[in-house]
mmCIF file of C-alpha atoms in Angstrom:
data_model
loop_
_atom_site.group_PDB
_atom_site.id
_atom_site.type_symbol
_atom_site.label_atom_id
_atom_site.label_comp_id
_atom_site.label_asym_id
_atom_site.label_seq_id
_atom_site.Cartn_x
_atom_site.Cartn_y
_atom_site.Cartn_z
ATOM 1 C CA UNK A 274 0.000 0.000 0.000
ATOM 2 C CA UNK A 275 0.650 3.651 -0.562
ATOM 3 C CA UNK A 276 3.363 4.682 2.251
ATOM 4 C CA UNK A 277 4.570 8.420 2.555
ATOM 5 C CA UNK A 278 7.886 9.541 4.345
ATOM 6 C CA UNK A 279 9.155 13.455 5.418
ATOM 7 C CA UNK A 280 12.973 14.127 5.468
ATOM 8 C CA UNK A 281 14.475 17.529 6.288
ATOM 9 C CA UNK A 282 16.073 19.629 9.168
ATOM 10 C CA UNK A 283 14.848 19.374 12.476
ATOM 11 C CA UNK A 284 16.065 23.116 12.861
ATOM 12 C CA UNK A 285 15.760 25.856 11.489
ATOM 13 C CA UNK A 286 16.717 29.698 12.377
ATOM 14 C CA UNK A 287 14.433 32.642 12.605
ATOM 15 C CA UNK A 288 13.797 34.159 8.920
ATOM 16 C CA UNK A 289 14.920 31.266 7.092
ATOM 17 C CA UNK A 290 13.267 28.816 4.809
ATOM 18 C CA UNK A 291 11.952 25.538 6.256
ATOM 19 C CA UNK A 292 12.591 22.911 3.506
ATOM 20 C CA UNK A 293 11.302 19.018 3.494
ATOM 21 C CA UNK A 294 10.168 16.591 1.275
ATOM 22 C CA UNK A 295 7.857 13.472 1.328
ATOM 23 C CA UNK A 296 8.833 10.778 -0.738
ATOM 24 C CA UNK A 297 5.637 8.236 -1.436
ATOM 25 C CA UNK A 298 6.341 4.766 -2.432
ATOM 26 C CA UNK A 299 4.180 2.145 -2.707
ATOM 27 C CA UNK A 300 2.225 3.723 -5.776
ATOM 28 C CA UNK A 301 2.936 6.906 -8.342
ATOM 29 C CA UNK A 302 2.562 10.275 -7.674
ATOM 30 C CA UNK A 303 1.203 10.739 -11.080
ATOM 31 C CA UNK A 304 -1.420 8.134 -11.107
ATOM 32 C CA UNK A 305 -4.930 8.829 -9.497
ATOM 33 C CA UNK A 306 -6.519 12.353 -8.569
ATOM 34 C CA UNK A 307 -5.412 13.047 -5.280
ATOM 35 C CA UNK A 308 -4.241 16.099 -3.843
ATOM 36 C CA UNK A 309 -0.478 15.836 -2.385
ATOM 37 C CA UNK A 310 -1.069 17.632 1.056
ATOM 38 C CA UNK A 311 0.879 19.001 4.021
ATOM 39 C CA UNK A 312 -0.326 19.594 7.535
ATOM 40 C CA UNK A 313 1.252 20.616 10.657
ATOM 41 C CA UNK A 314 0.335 19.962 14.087
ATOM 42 C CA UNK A 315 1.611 22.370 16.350
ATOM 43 C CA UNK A 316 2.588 21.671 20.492
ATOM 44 C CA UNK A 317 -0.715 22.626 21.517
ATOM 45 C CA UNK A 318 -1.704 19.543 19.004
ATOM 46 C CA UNK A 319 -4.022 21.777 16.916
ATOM 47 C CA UNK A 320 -4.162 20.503 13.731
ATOM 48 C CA UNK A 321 -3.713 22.977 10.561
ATOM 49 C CA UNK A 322 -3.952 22.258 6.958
ATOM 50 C CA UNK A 323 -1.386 24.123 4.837
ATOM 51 C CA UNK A 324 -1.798 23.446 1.143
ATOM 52 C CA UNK A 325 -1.542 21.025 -1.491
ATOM 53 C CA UNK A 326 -0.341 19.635 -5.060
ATOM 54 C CA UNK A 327 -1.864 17.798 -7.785
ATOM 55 C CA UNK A 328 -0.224 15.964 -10.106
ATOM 56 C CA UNK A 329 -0.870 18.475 -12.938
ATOM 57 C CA UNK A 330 1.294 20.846 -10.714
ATOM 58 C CA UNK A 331 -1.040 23.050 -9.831
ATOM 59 C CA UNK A 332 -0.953 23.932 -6.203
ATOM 60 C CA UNK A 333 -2.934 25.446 -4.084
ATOM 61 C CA UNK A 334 -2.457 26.797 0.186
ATOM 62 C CA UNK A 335 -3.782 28.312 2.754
ATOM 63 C CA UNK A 336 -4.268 31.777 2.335
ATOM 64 C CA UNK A 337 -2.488 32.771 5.626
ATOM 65 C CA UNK A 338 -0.003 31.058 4.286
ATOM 66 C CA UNK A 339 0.197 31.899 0.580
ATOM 67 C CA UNK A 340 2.678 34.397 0.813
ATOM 68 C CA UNK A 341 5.495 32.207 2.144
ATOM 69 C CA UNK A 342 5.018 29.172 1.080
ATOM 70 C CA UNK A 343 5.379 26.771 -2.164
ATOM 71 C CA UNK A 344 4.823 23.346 -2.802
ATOM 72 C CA UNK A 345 6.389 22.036 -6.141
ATOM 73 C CA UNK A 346 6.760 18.223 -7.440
ATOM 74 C CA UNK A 347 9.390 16.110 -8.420
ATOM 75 C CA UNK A 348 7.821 12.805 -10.609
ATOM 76 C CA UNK A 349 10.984 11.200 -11.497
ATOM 77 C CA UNK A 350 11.956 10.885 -7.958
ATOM 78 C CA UNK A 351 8.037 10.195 -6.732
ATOM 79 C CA UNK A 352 8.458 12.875 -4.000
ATOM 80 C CA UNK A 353 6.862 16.314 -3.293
ATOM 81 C CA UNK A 354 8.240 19.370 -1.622
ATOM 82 C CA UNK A 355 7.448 22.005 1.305
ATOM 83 C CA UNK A 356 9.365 25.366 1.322
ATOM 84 C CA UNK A 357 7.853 27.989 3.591
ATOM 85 C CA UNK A 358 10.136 31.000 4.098
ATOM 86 C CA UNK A 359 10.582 33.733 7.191
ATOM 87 C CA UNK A 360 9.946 31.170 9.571
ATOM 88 C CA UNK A 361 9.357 32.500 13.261
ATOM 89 C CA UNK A 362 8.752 30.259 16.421
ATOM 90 C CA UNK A 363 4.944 30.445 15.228
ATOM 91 C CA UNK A 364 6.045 28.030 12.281
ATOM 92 C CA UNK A 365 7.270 25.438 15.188
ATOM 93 C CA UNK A 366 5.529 22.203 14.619
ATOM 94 C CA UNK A 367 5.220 18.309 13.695
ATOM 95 C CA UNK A 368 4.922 18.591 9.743
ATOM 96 C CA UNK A 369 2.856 15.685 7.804
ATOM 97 C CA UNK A 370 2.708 15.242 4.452
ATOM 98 C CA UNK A 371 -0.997 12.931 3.653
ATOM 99 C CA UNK A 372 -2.533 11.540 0.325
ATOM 100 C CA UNK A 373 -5.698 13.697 -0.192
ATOM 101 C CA UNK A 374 -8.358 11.892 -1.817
ATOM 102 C CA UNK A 375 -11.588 13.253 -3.285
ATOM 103 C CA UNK A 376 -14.582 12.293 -2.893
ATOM 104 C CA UNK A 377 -17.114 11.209 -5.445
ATOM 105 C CA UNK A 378 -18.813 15.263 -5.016
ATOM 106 C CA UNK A 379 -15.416 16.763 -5.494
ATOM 107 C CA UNK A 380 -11.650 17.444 -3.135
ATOM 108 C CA UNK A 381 -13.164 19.797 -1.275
ATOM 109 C CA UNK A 382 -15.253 16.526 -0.019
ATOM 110 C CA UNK A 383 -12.001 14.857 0.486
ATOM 111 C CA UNK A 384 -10.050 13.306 3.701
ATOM 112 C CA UNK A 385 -6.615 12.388 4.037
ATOM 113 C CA UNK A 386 -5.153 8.949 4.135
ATOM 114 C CA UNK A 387 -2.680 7.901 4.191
ATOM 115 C CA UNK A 388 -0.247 9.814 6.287
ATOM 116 C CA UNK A 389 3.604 10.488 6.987
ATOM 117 C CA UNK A 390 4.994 9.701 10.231
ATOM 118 C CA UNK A 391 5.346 13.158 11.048
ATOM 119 C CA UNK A 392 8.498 15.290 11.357
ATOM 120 C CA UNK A 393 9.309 17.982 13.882
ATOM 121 C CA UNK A 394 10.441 21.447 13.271
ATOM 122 C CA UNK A 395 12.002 23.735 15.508
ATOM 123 C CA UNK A 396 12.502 27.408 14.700
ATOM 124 C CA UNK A 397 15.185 28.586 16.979
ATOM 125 C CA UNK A 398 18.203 30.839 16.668
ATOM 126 C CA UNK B 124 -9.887 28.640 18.112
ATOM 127 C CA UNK B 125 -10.420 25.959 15.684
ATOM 128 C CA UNK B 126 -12.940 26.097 13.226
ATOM 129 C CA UNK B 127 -14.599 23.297 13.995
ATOM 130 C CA UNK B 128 -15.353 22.511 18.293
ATOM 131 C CA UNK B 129 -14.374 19.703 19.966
ATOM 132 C CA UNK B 130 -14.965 18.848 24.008
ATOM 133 C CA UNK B 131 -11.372 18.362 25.091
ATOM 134 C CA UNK B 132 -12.229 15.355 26.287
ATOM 135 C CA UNK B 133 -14.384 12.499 26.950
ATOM 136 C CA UNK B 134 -14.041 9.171 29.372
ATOM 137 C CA UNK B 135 -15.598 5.868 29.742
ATOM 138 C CA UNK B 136 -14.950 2.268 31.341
ATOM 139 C CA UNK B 137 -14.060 -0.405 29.177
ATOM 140 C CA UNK B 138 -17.112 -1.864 27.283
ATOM 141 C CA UNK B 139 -19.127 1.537 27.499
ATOM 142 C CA UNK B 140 -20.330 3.876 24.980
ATOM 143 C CA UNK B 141 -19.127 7.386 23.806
ATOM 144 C CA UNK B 142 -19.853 9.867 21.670
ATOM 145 C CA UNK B 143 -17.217 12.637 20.615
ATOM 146 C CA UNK B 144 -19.366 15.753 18.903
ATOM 147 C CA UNK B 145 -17.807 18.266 16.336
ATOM 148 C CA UNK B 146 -19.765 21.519 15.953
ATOM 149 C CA UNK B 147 -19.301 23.964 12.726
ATOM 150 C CA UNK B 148 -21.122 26.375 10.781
ATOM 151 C CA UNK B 149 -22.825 27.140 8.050
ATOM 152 C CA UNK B 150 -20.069 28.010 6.203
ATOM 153 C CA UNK B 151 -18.441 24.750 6.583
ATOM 154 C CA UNK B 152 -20.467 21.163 7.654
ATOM 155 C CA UNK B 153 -23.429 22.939 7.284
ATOM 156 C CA UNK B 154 -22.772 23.835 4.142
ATOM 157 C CA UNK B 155 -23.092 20.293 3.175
ATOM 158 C CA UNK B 156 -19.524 19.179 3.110
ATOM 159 C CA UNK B 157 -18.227 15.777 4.753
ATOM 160 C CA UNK B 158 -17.196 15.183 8.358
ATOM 161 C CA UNK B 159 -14.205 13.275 8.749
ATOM 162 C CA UNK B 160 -13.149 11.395 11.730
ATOM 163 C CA UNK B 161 -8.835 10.930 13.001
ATOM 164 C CA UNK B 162 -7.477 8.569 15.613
ATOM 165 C CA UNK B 163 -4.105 9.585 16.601
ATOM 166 C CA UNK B 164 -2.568 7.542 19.112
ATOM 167 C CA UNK B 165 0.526 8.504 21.555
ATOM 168 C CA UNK B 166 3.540 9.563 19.407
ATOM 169 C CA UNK B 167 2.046 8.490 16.046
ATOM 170 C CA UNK B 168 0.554 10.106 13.178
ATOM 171 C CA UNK B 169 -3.391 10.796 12.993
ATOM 172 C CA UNK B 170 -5.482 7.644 10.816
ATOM 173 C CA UNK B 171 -8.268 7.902 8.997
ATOM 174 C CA UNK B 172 -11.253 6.357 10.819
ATOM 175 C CA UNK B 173 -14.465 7.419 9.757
ATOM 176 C CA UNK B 174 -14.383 9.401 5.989
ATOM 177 C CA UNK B 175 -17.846 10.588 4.145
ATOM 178 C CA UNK B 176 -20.124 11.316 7.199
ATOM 179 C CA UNK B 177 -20.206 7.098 8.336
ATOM 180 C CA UNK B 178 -18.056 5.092 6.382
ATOM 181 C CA UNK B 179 -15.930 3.112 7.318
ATOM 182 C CA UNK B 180 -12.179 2.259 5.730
ATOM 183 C CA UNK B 181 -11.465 -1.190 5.456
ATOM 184 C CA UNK B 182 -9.483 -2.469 9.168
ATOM 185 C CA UNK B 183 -11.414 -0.298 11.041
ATOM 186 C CA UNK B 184 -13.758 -2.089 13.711
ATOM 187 C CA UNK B 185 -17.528 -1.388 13.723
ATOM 188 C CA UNK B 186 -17.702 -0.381 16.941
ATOM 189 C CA UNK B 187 -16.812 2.716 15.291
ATOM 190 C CA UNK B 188 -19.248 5.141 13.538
ATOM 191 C CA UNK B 189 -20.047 8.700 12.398
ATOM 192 C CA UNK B 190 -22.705 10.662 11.950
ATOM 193 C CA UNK B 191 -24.166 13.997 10.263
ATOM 194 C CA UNK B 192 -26.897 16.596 11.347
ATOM 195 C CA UNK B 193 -27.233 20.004 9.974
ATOM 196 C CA UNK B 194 -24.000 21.860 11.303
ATOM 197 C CA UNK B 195 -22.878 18.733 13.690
ATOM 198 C CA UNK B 196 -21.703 15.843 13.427
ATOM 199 C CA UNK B 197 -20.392 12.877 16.166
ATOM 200 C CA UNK B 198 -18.098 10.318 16.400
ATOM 201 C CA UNK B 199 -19.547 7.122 18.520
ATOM 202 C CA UNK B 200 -17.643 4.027 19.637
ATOM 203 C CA UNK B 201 -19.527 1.246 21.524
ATOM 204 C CA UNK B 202 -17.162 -1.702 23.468
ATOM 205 C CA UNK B 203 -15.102 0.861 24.530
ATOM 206 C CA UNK B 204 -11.329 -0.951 24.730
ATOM 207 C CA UNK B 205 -7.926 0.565 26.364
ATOM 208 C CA UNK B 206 -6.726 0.004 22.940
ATOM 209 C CA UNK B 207 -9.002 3.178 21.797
ATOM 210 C CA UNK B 208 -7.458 5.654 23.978
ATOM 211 C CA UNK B 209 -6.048 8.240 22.111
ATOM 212 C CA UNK B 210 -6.928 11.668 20.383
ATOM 213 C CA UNK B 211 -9.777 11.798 17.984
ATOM 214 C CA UNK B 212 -9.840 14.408 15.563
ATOM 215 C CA UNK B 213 -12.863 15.863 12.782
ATOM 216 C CA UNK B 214 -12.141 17.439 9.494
ATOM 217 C CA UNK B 215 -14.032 19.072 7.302
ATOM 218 C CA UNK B 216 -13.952 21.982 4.353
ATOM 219 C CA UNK B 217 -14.477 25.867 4.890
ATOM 220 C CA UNK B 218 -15.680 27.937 2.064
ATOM 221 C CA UNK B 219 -14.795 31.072 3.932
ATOM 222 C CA UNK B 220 -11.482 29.904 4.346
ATOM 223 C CA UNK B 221 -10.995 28.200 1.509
ATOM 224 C CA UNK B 222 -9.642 24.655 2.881
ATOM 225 C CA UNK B 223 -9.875 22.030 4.857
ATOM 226 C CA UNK B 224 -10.251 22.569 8.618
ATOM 227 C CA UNK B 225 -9.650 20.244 11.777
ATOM 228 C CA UNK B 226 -11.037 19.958 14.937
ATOM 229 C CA UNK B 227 -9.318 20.957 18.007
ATOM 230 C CA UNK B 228 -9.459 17.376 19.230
ATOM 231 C CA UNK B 229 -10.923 15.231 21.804
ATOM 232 C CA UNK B 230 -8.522 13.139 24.283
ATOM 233 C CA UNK B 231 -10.554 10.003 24.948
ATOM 234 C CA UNK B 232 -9.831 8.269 28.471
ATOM 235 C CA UNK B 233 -10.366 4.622 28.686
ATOM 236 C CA UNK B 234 -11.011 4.272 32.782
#
């Protein structure tokens, strides 16, 4: 079945750009409709959904977020990317990536399943 | 404040029944969008449980089950076990925000 993994640095400095990838095996990242998604859960455990990518390559995030943050694809090497820049402590959190899958009435209908194992981020000088 | 409201938590003793509720708006499940229910246990990653309102993905006992009214929906598991303590989480879409929202999650004690 469909596994996804995160990789990156645990750590990263005020005002820089948090970086990971999720690398999906088990199945391609081209095949299928489903929305390539990253979520965070931050120390207070809420759980926030940051934005996604299709296999098309178009992308789409939270607005909060929009400003700082891309999400690009990489096909050959089945893996999909986070980069969300000017990090502050805020931006401190376990970050998931998740296979979004829509529903029969459309992806905003959709859940998310399977997920990564998680990977924390620290923003810390 | 999460979109969506969760009690922080529920308990119950071991073959018991509970319900965990998940209130939005009209902007969101009462807009007619899906409810969808997360078991995270300690130190893992949240699992689907409950996706579409009340179905179930295959693996998942059917002690568990979901349901939808107007801008509400609940989360019930009957023969409560120690094996189902853990945080339970709802998801849904906002059209005011433009994505998918969570609930602030309910921490279920098995007593």
């Amino acid at each position: 079945q469909v596994q996804l993994q995160e990789s990156g640095p645990g750590l990263v400095k005020p005002s820089q750009t948090l970086s990971l990838t999720c690398t999906v095996s088990g199945g391609s990242i081209s095949r299928g409709d489903y929305f390539w998604s990253w979520i965070r859960q931050h120390p207070g455990k809420d759980l926030e959904w940051i934005g996604y990518i299709h296999y098309s390559g178009s992308a789409y995030y939270k607005s909060s977020l929009k400003s700082r943050l891309t999400i690009s694809l990489d096909t050959s090497k089945n893996q999909f990317s986070l980069n969300l820049s000017s990090v502050t402590a805020a931006d401190t959190a376990v970050y998931y990536c998740a296979r979004g899958t829509p529903s029969p009435y459309g992806a905003d209908w959709g859940w998310f399943d399977p997920w990564g194992q998680g990977t924390l981020v620290t923003v810390s000088s | 404040q999460s979109v969506l409201t969760q009690p922080p938590s529920v308990s119950g003793a071991p073959g018991q029944r509970v319900t965990i509720s998940c209130t939005g708006s009209g902007s969101n499940i009462g807009a007619g969008y899906h409810v969808h229910w997360y078991q995270q246990l300690p130190g893992t990653a949240p699992k689907l449980l409950i996706y579409g309102n009340n179905n179930r993905p295959s693996g998942v006992p059917d002690r568990f089950s979901g349901s939808k009214s107007g801008t509400s929906a609940s989360l019930a598991i009957t023969g409560l076990q120690a094996e189902d303590e853990a945080d339970y989480y709802c998801q849904s879409y906002d059209t005011t925000l433009s994505g998918w929202v969570f609930g602030g999650g309910t921490k279920l004690t098995v007593l």
